[in-house]
Amino acid sequence: MRKLTMRQEAILLSLKKLDFLNRDQLQTIHKLGKVRNTNRILKELSPYLESFREEYSTIYYLNAEGRAYVNSNKIRRKNPFVNHTIMRNDFYIFAKYPVEWSNEMKVSDGSTTLITDTWFKKGGKYHFLEVDSLQKMKENRVKIKNYIALYKSGHLEKHLGYFPILIWLTTTQLRKKQLKELCKEIPSIVYTIDDIR
């Protein structure tokens, strides 16, 4: 296995942490300059990466060689949830790359358990992030009921001194309005993807 530069390693580590990234996201996170330079750098990394075209963008993820290089056991494959992950990573960029950023994290107070899309720390405080890209609103309602139950239990306030803000990232103004209404009992913010891009 050849030795990579620090920048090349950083790109592989981003993919380990964030699963799937499109070219524009990699360009922004790693300050790769113009598209031509970004393409050159990603071509040099091709022994470690898989990629596919999705709409207007090329999406990258680690192949077996890339996973071995950064010691990752998580196998990624093209799937219907890639756009969900790309939206989540748009928020990661919008939030200015939080160091503490855990995806698919289990949160429980003993009676209510949920899997939050992302648990992250920003400005010294933890936040929940939920990405609404493919779900039916019915599924979102169930998830929000669980957040409300968690809020009312006071469990997180006991441990953290506050209840983390629930942030939703959705696709349309209509869904934003619906989510805001459903979340009015708890500390929450709703963005559309256009608000943050």
Coordinates of N, CA and C in Angstrom, one line a residue:
M1 N 0.8 -1.2 0.0 CA 0.0 0.0 0.0 C 0.9 1.2 0.0
R2 N 0.7 2.1 -1.0 CA 1.6 3.3 -1.1 C 1.2 4.3 0.0
K3 N 2.1 5.2 0.3 CA 1.9 6.2 1.3 C 1.2 7.4 0.6
L4 N 0.1 7.9 1.2 CA -0.6 9.0 0.6 C -0.2 10.3 1.3
T5 N -0.5 11.4 0.6 CA -0.2 12.7 1.2 C -1.3 12.9 2.3
M6 N -1.0 14.0 3.1 CA -1.9 14.3 4.2 C -3.3 14.6 3.7
R7 N -3.3 15.4 2.6 CA -4.6 15.8 2.0 C -5.3 14.6 1.5
Q8 N -4.6 13.7 0.8 CA -5.3 12.5 0.3 C -5.9 11.6 1.4
E9 N -5.1 11.5 2.5 CA -5.6 10.8 3.7 C -6.8 11.5 4.3
A10 N -6.8 12.8 4.3 CA -7.9 13.6 4.9 C -9.2 13.3 4.1
I11 N -9.0 13.2 2.8 CA -10.2 12.9 1.9 C -10.8 11.5 2.2
L12 N -9.9 10.5 2.4 CA -10.4 9.2 2.7 C -11.0 9.2 4.1
L13 N -10.4 9.9 5.0 CA -11.0 10.0 6.4 C -12.4 10.6 6.4
S14 N -12.6 11.6 5.5 CA -13.9 12.3 5.4 C -14.9 11.3 4.9
L15 N -14.5 10.5 3.9 CA -15.4 9.5 3.4 C -15.7 8.4 4.4
K16 N -14.8 8.1 5.3 CA -15.0 7.1 6.4 C -16.0 7.7 7.3
K17 N -15.9 9.0 7.7 CA -16.8 9.6 8.6 C -18.2 9.9 8.1
L18 N -18.3 10.3 6.8 CA -19.5 10.8 6.2 C -20.2 9.8 5.1
D19 N -19.6 8.7 4.9 CA -20.1 7.6 4.0 C -20.1 7.9 2.5
F20 N -20.8 8.9 2.1 CA -20.9 9.3 0.7 C -20.7 10.8 0.5
L21 N -19.9 11.3 -0.4 CA -19.7 12.7 -0.6 C -19.7 12.9 -2.1
N22 N -20.4 14.0 -2.6 CA -20.3 14.3 -4.0 C -19.0 15.2 -4.2
R23 N -18.7 15.4 -5.5 CA -17.5 16.1 -5.8 C -17.5 17.5 -5.2
D24 N -18.6 18.2 -5.3 CA -18.7 19.6 -4.8 C -18.4 19.6 -3.3
Q25 N -19.0 18.6 -2.6 CA -18.8 18.6 -1.1 C -17.3 18.3 -0.8
L26 N -16.7 17.4 -1.5 CA -15.2 17.1 -1.3 C -14.4 18.4 -1.6
Q27 N -14.8 19.1 -2.7 CA -14.1 20.3 -3.1 C -14.2 21.4 -2.0
T28 N -15.4 21.5 -1.4 CA -15.6 22.5 -0.3 C -14.9 22.1 1.0
I29 N -15.1 20.9 1.4 CA -14.5 20.4 2.7 C -13.0 20.5 2.7
H30 N -12.4 20.1 1.6 CA -10.9 20.0 1.5 C -10.3 21.2 0.7
K31 N -11.0 22.2 0.4 CA -10.5 23.4 -0.3 C -9.6 22.9 -1.5
L32 N -10.2 22.2 -2.4 CA -9.5 21.6 -3.5 C -9.4 22.5 -4.7
G33 N -9.9 23.7 -4.6 CA -9.8 24.7 -5.7 C -10.8 24.4 -6.8
K34 N -10.4 24.7 -8.0 CA -11.2 24.6 -9.2 C -11.6 23.1 -9.5
V35 N -12.7 22.9 -10.3 CA -13.2 21.6 -10.6 C -12.1 20.7 -11.3
R36 N -11.3 21.3 -12.1 CA -10.2 20.6 -12.8 C -9.2 20.0 -11.8
N37 N -8.8 20.8 -10.8 CA -7.9 20.3 -9.8 C -8.6 19.2 -8.9
T38 N -9.8 19.5 -8.6 CA -10.6 18.5 -7.8 C -10.6 17.1 -8.5
N39 N -11.0 17.2 -9.8 CA -11.0 16.0 -10.6 C -9.7 15.2 -10.6
R40 N -8.6 16.0 -10.8 CA -7.3 15.4 -10.8 C -6.9 14.7 -9.5
I41 N -7.2 15.4 -8.4 CA -7.0 14.8 -7.1 C -7.8 13.5 -6.9
L42 N -9.1 13.5 -7.2 CA -9.9 12.4 -7.1 C -9.5 11.2 -8.0
K43 N -9.0 11.6 -9.2 CA -8.5 10.6 -10.1 C -7.3 9.9 -9.5
E44 N -6.4 10.6 -8.9 CA -5.2 10.0 -8.2 C -5.6 9.1 -7.1
L45 N -6.8 9.4 -6.5 CA -7.3 8.5 -5.4 C -8.1 7.3 -5.9
S46 N -8.3 7.2 -7.2 CA -9.2 6.2 -7.7 C -8.9 4.8 -7.3
P47 N -7.7 4.4 -6.9 CA -7.5 3.0 -6.4 C -8.2 2.8 -5.1
Y48 N -8.6 3.9 -4.4 CA -9.2 3.8 -3.1 C -10.7 4.1 -3.1
L49 N -11.2 4.5 -4.2 CA -12.6 5.0 -4.3 C -13.4 4.3 -5.3
E50 N -14.7 4.3 -5.0 CA -15.8 3.9 -6.0 C -16.5 5.2 -6.3
S51 N -17.1 5.3 -7.4 CA -18.0 6.4 -7.7 C -19.1 6.1 -8.7
F52 N -20.1 6.9 -8.7 CA -21.2 6.7 -9.6 C -21.9 8.1 -9.8
R53 N -22.6 8.2 -10.9 CA -23.3 9.5 -11.3 C -24.7 9.4 -10.7
E54 N -25.1 10.5 -10.1 CA -26.4 10.7 -9.6 C -26.9 12.0 -10.0
E55 N -27.9 12.1 -10.8 CA -28.4 13.4 -11.3 C -27.3 14.1 -12.0
Y56 N -26.9 15.3 -11.3 CA -25.8 16.1 -12.0 C -24.5 16.0 -11.3
S57 N -24.3 14.9 -10.5 CA -23.1 14.9 -9.7 C -22.5 13.5 -9.6
T58 N -21.2 13.5 -9.4 CA -20.5 12.2 -9.1 C -20.4 12.1 -7.6
I59 N -20.8 10.9 -7.2 CA -20.7 10.6 -5.7 C -19.6 9.6 -5.5
Y60 N -18.9 9.8 -4.4 CA -17.7 9.0 -4.1 C -17.9 8.2 -2.8
Y61 N -17.3 7.0 -2.7 CA -17.3 6.3 -1.4 C -16.1 5.4 -1.4
L62 N -15.7 4.9 -0.3 CA -14.5 4.0 -0.1 C -14.7 2.6 -0.7
N63 N -13.8 2.1 -1.5 CA -13.8 0.7 -1.9 C -13.0 -0.1 -0.8
A64 N -12.8 -1.4 -1.1 CA -12.1 -2.2 -0.1 C -10.7 -1.7 0.2
E65 N -10.0 -1.2 -0.8 CA -8.6 -0.7 -0.6 C -8.7 0.6 0.2
G66 N -9.6 1.5 0.0 CA -9.8 2.7 0.7 C -10.2 2.4 2.2
R67 N -11.1 1.4 2.4 CA -11.4 1.0 3.8 C -10.2 0.5 4.5
A68 N -9.4 -0.3 3.8 CA -8.2 -0.9 4.5 C -7.3 0.2 4.9
Y69 N -7.1 1.2 4.0 CA -6.2 2.3 4.3 C -6.6 3.1 5.5
V70 N -7.9 3.4 5.7 CA -8.3 4.2 6.9 C -8.9 3.3 8.0
N71 N -8.7 2.0 7.9 CA -9.2 1.1 8.9 C -10.7 1.2 9.2
S72 N -11.5 1.1 8.1 CA -12.9 1.1 8.2 C -13.5 -0.2 7.9
N73 N -14.5 -0.7 8.7 CA -15.1 -2.0 8.5 C -16.5 -1.8 7.8
K74 N -16.9 -0.5 7.7 CA -18.2 -0.3 7.1 C -18.2 -0.3 5.6
I75 N -18.9 -1.3 5.1 CA -19.0 -1.4 3.6 C -20.2 -0.6 3.1
R76 N -19.9 0.3 2.2 CA -20.9 1.2 1.6 C -21.2 0.7 0.1
R77 N -22.4 0.8 -0.2 CA -22.8 0.5 -1.6 C -23.8 1.5 -2.1
K78 N -23.9 1.6 -3.4 CA -25.0 2.5 -3.9 C -26.3 2.0 -3.5
N79 N -27.1 2.8 -2.9 CA -28.5 2.4 -2.4 C -29.4 3.6 -2.5
P80 N -30.7 3.3 -2.2 CA -31.7 4.4 -2.4 C -31.6 5.5 -1.4
F81 N -30.7 5.3 -0.3 CA -30.6 6.3 0.7 C -29.4 7.3 0.5
V82 N -28.7 7.1 -0.6 CA -27.6 8.0 -0.9 C -27.9 9.5 -0.8
N83 N -29.0 9.9 -1.4 CA -29.4 11.3 -1.4 C -29.7 11.8 0.0
H84 N -30.2 10.9 0.9 CA -30.4 11.2 2.3 C -29.0 11.6 2.9
T85 N -28.0 10.8 2.6 CA -26.7 11.0 3.1 C -26.0 12.3 2.6
I86 N -26.3 12.5 1.3 CA -25.7 13.7 0.7 C -26.3 15.0 1.3
M87 N -27.7 14.9 1.6 CA -28.3 16.0 2.2 C -27.7 16.2 3.6
R88 N -27.5 15.1 4.4 CA -27.0 15.2 5.7 C -25.6 15.9 5.7
N89 N -24.8 15.5 4.6 CA -23.5 16.1 4.5 C -23.5 17.5 4.1
D90 N -24.5 17.9 3.4 CA -24.7 19.4 3.1 C -24.9 20.1 4.4
F91 N -25.6 19.5 5.3 CA -25.8 20.2 6.6 C -24.5 20.2 7.4
Y92 N -23.7 19.1 7.3 CA -22.4 19.1 8.0 C -21.5 20.3 7.5
I93 N -21.6 20.6 6.2 CA -20.8 21.7 5.7 C -21.4 23.0 6.2
F94 N -22.7 23.1 6.1 CA -23.5 24.3 6.6 C -23.1 24.6 8.1
A95 N -23.0 23.5 8.9 CA -22.7 23.7 10.3 C -21.2 23.9 10.6
K96 N -20.4 24.1 9.5 CA -19.0 24.3 9.6 C -18.2 23.2 10.2
Y97 N -18.5 22.0 9.7 CA -17.7 20.7 10.0 C -17.6 20.4 11.5
P98 N -18.6 20.2 12.2 CA -18.5 19.9 13.6 C -17.5 18.7 13.8
V99 N -16.7 18.8 14.8 CA -15.7 17.7 15.1 C -16.5 16.5 15.7
E100 N -17.4 16.8 16.6 CA -18.2 15.7 17.2 C -19.4 15.6 16.3
W101 N -19.5 14.5 15.5 CA -20.5 14.3 14.5 C -20.7 12.8 14.4
S102 N -21.8 12.2 15.0 CA -22.0 10.8 15.0 C -23.4 10.5 14.2
N103 N -23.3 9.6 13.2 CA -24.5 9.3 12.4 C -25.2 8.0 13.0
E104 N -26.5 8.0 12.8 CA -27.3 6.8 13.3 C -27.0 6.5 14.7
M105 N -27.2 7.5 15.6 CA -26.9 7.3 17.0 C -28.2 6.9 17.8
K106 N -28.0 5.9 18.7 CA -29.2 5.5 19.5 C -29.2 6.4 20.7
V107 N -30.4 6.9 21.0 CA -30.7 7.8 22.2 C -31.9 7.2 22.9
S108 N -31.7 7.0 24.3 CA -32.7 6.4 25.0 C -32.8 7.0 26.4
D109 N -34.0 7.0 27.0 CA -34.2 7.4 28.4 C -34.7 6.2 29.2
G110 N -34.6 5.0 28.6 CA -35.0 3.8 29.4 C -36.4 3.3 28.9
S111 N -37.3 4.3 28.6 CA -38.6 3.9 28.1 C -38.8 4.3 26.6
T112 N -38.2 5.4 26.2 CA -38.3 5.8 24.8 C -36.9 5.6 24.1
T113 N -36.8 5.0 23.0 CA -35.5 4.8 22.3 C -35.7 5.3 20.9
L114 N -34.8 6.0 20.3 CA -34.9 6.4 18.9 C -33.5 6.4 18.4
I115 N -33.4 6.3 17.0 CA -32.1 6.4 16.3 C -32.1 7.8 15.6
T116 N -31.3 8.7 16.1 CA -31.3 10.0 15.4 C -30.3 9.9 14.2
D117 N -30.7 10.6 13.1 CA -29.8 10.6 11.9 C -28.4 11.0 12.3
T118 N -28.3 12.1 13.1 CA -27.0 12.6 13.5 C -27.1 13.3 14.9
W119 N -26.1 13.1 15.7 CA -25.9 13.7 17.0 C -24.7 14.5 16.9
F120 N -24.7 15.8 17.0 CA -23.5 16.6 16.8 C -23.4 17.7 17.8
K121 N -22.2 18.2 18.0 CA -22.0 19.3 19.0 C -21.5 20.6 18.2
K122 N -22.2 21.7 18.5 CA -21.9 22.9 17.8 C -22.1 24.0 18.9
G123 N -21.2 25.0 19.0 CA -21.3 26.0 19.9 C -21.4 25.5 21.4
G124 N -20.7 24.4 21.6 CA -20.6 23.9 23.0 C -21.9 23.1 23.4
K125 N -22.8 23.0 22.5 CA -24.1 22.2 22.8 C -24.4 21.1 21.8
Y126 N -25.0 20.1 22.3 CA -25.4 19.0 21.4 C -26.7 19.3 20.6
H127 N -26.8 18.7 19.4 CA -28.0 18.9 18.6 C -28.4 17.5 18.0
F128 N -29.7 17.4 17.7 CA -30.1 16.3 16.9 C -30.3 16.8 15.5
L129 N -30.0 15.9 14.5 CA -30.3 16.3 13.1 C -31.1 15.2 12.5
E130 N -32.3 15.5 11.9 CA -33.1 14.5 11.1 C -33.2 15.0 9.7
V131 N -32.9 14.1 8.8 CA -33.0 14.5 7.3 C -34.3 13.9 6.8
D132 N -35.1 14.7 6.2 CA -36.4 14.2 5.6 C -36.3 14.3 4.1
S133 N -35.8 13.2 3.5 CA -35.7 13.2 2.0 C -36.7 12.2 1.4
L134 N -36.8 11.0 1.9 CA -37.7 10.0 1.3 C -38.8 9.6 2.2
Q135 N -38.7 9.9 3.5 CA -39.7 9.4 4.4 C -41.1 9.9 4.1
K136 N -42.1 9.1 4.5 CA -43.5 9.6 4.5 C -43.7 10.4 5.7
M137 N -44.6 11.4 5.7 CA -44.8 12.3 6.8 C -45.2 11.5 8.0
K138 N -45.9 10.4 7.8 CA -46.4 9.5 8.9 C -45.2 9.0 9.7
E139 N -44.1 8.6 9.0 CA -42.9 8.1 9.7 C -42.3 9.3 10.5
N140 N -42.3 10.5 9.9 CA -41.8 11.6 10.7 C -42.6 11.9 11.9
R141 N -43.9 11.8 11.8 CA -44.8 12.0 13.0 C -44.4 11.0 14.1
V142 N -44.2 9.8 13.8 CA -43.8 8.8 14.8 C -42.5 9.2 15.5
K143 N -41.5 9.6 14.7 CA -40.2 10.0 15.2 C -40.4 11.2 16.1
I144 N -41.1 12.2 15.7 CA -41.3 13.4 16.5 C -42.0 13.1 17.8
K145 N -43.0 12.1 17.8 CA -43.6 11.7 19.0 C -42.6 11.2 20.0
N146 N -41.6 10.4 19.5 CA -40.5 9.9 20.3 C -39.7 11.0 20.9
Y147 N -39.4 12.0 20.1 CA -38.6 13.1 20.5 C -39.3 13.9 21.6
I148 N -40.7 14.1 21.5 CA -41.5 14.7 22.5 C -41.5 13.9 23.8
A149 N -41.6 12.6 23.7 CA -41.6 11.8 24.9 C -40.2 11.9 25.6
L150 N -39.1 11.9 24.8 CA -37.8 12.1 25.4 C -37.7 13.4 26.1
Y151 N -38.2 14.5 25.4 CA -38.2 15.8 26.0 C -38.9 15.9 27.3
K152 N -40.1 15.3 27.3 CA -41.0 15.3 28.5 C -40.4 14.5 29.7
S153 N -39.6 13.5 29.3 CA -39.0 12.7 30.4 C -38.0 13.4 31.2
G154 N -37.4 14.4 30.6 CA -36.4 15.2 31.3 C -35.0 14.5 31.5
H155 N -34.9 13.3 30.9 CA -33.7 12.5 31.0 C -32.4 13.2 30.5
L156 N -32.5 13.8 29.3 CA -31.4 14.5 28.7 C -31.0 15.8 29.5
E157 N -32.0 16.5 30.0 CA -31.7 17.7 30.8 C -30.9 17.3 32.0
K158 N -31.3 16.2 32.6 CA -30.5 15.8 33.8 C -29.1 15.5 33.5
H159 N -28.8 15.0 32.3 CA -27.4 14.6 32.0 C -26.7 15.8 31.4
L160 N -27.4 16.6 30.6 CA -26.7 17.7 29.8 C -27.0 19.1 30.4
G161 N -28.1 19.2 31.1 CA -28.5 20.5 31.6 C -29.4 21.2 30.6
Y162 N -29.7 20.6 29.5 CA -30.6 21.2 28.5 C -31.1 20.0 27.6
F163 N -32.1 20.3 26.8 CA -32.6 19.4 25.8 C -32.0 19.8 24.4
P164 N -31.2 18.9 23.7 CA -30.6 19.3 22.4 C -31.7 19.8 21.4
I165 N -31.4 20.8 20.7 CA -32.3 21.3 19.7 C -32.4 20.3 18.6
L166 N -33.7 20.0 18.2 CA -33.9 19.1 17.1 C -33.9 19.9 15.8
I167 N -33.0 19.6 14.9 CA -33.0 20.2 13.6 C -33.5 19.3 12.5
W168 N -34.4 19.8 11.7 CA -34.9 19.0 10.6 C -34.4 19.7 9.3
L169 N -33.9 18.8 8.4 CA -33.6 19.3 7.0 C -34.5 18.6 6.0
T170 N -35.3 19.4 5.3 CA -36.3 18.8 4.4 C -36.2 19.4 3.0
T171 N -37.1 19.0 2.1 CA -36.9 19.3 0.7 C -37.8 20.4 0.2
T172 N -39.0 20.7 0.8 CA -39.9 21.7 0.3 C -40.4 22.6 1.4
Q173 N -40.9 23.7 1.0 CA -41.5 24.7 2.0 C -42.8 24.1 2.7
L174 N -43.5 23.3 1.9 CA -44.7 22.6 2.5 C -44.3 21.7 3.7
R175 N -43.3 20.9 3.4 CA -42.9 19.9 4.4 C -42.2 20.7 5.6
K176 N -41.6 21.8 5.3 CA -41.0 22.6 6.4 C -42.1 23.1 7.3
K177 N -43.2 23.6 6.7 CA -44.3 24.1 7.5 C -44.9 22.9 8.4
Q178 N -45.1 21.8 7.7 CA -45.7 20.6 8.5 C -44.8 20.2 9.6
L179 N -43.5 20.1 9.4 CA -42.5 19.7 10.4 C -42.5 20.7 11.6
K180 N -42.5 22.0 11.2 CA -42.5 23.1 12.3 C -43.7 22.9 13.2
E181 N -44.9 22.6 12.6 CA -46.1 22.5 13.3 C -46.0 21.3 14.3
L182 N -45.5 20.1 13.7 CA -45.4 18.9 14.5 C -44.4 19.1 15.7
C183 N -43.4 19.9 15.5 CA -42.3 20.1 16.5 C -42.5 21.2 17.5
K184 N -43.7 21.9 17.4 CA -43.8 23.1 18.2 C -43.7 22.9 19.7
E185 N -43.8 21.7 20.2 CA -43.7 21.4 21.7 C -42.2 21.3 22.2
I186 N -41.3 21.2 21.2 CA -39.9 21.0 21.6 C -39.0 22.0 20.9
P187 N -37.8 22.2 21.5 CA -36.8 23.1 20.9 C -36.4 22.6 19.5
S188 N -36.7 23.3 18.5 CA -36.5 22.8 17.1 C -36.3 23.9 16.1
I189 N -35.7 23.5 15.0 CA -35.5 24.4 13.9 C -35.7 23.6 12.6
V190 N -36.3 24.1 11.6 CA -36.5 23.4 10.4 C -35.9 24.2 9.2
Y191 N -35.1 23.5 8.4 CA -34.5 24.1 7.2 C -34.9 23.3 6.0
T192 N -35.0 24.0 4.8 CA -35.1 23.3 3.6 C -33.7 23.2 3.1
I193 N -33.5 22.3 2.1 CA -32.1 22.2 1.5 C -31.7 23.5 0.9
D194 N -32.7 24.2 0.3 CA -32.4 25.5 -0.3 C -31.9 26.5 0.7
D195 N -32.4 26.4 1.9 CA -32.0 27.4 3.0 C -30.5 27.3 3.3
I196 N -29.9 26.1 3.1 CA -28.5 25.9 3.5 C -27.5 25.8 2.4
R197 N -28.0 25.6 1.2 CA -27.0 25.4 0.1 C -26.5 26.8 -0.4

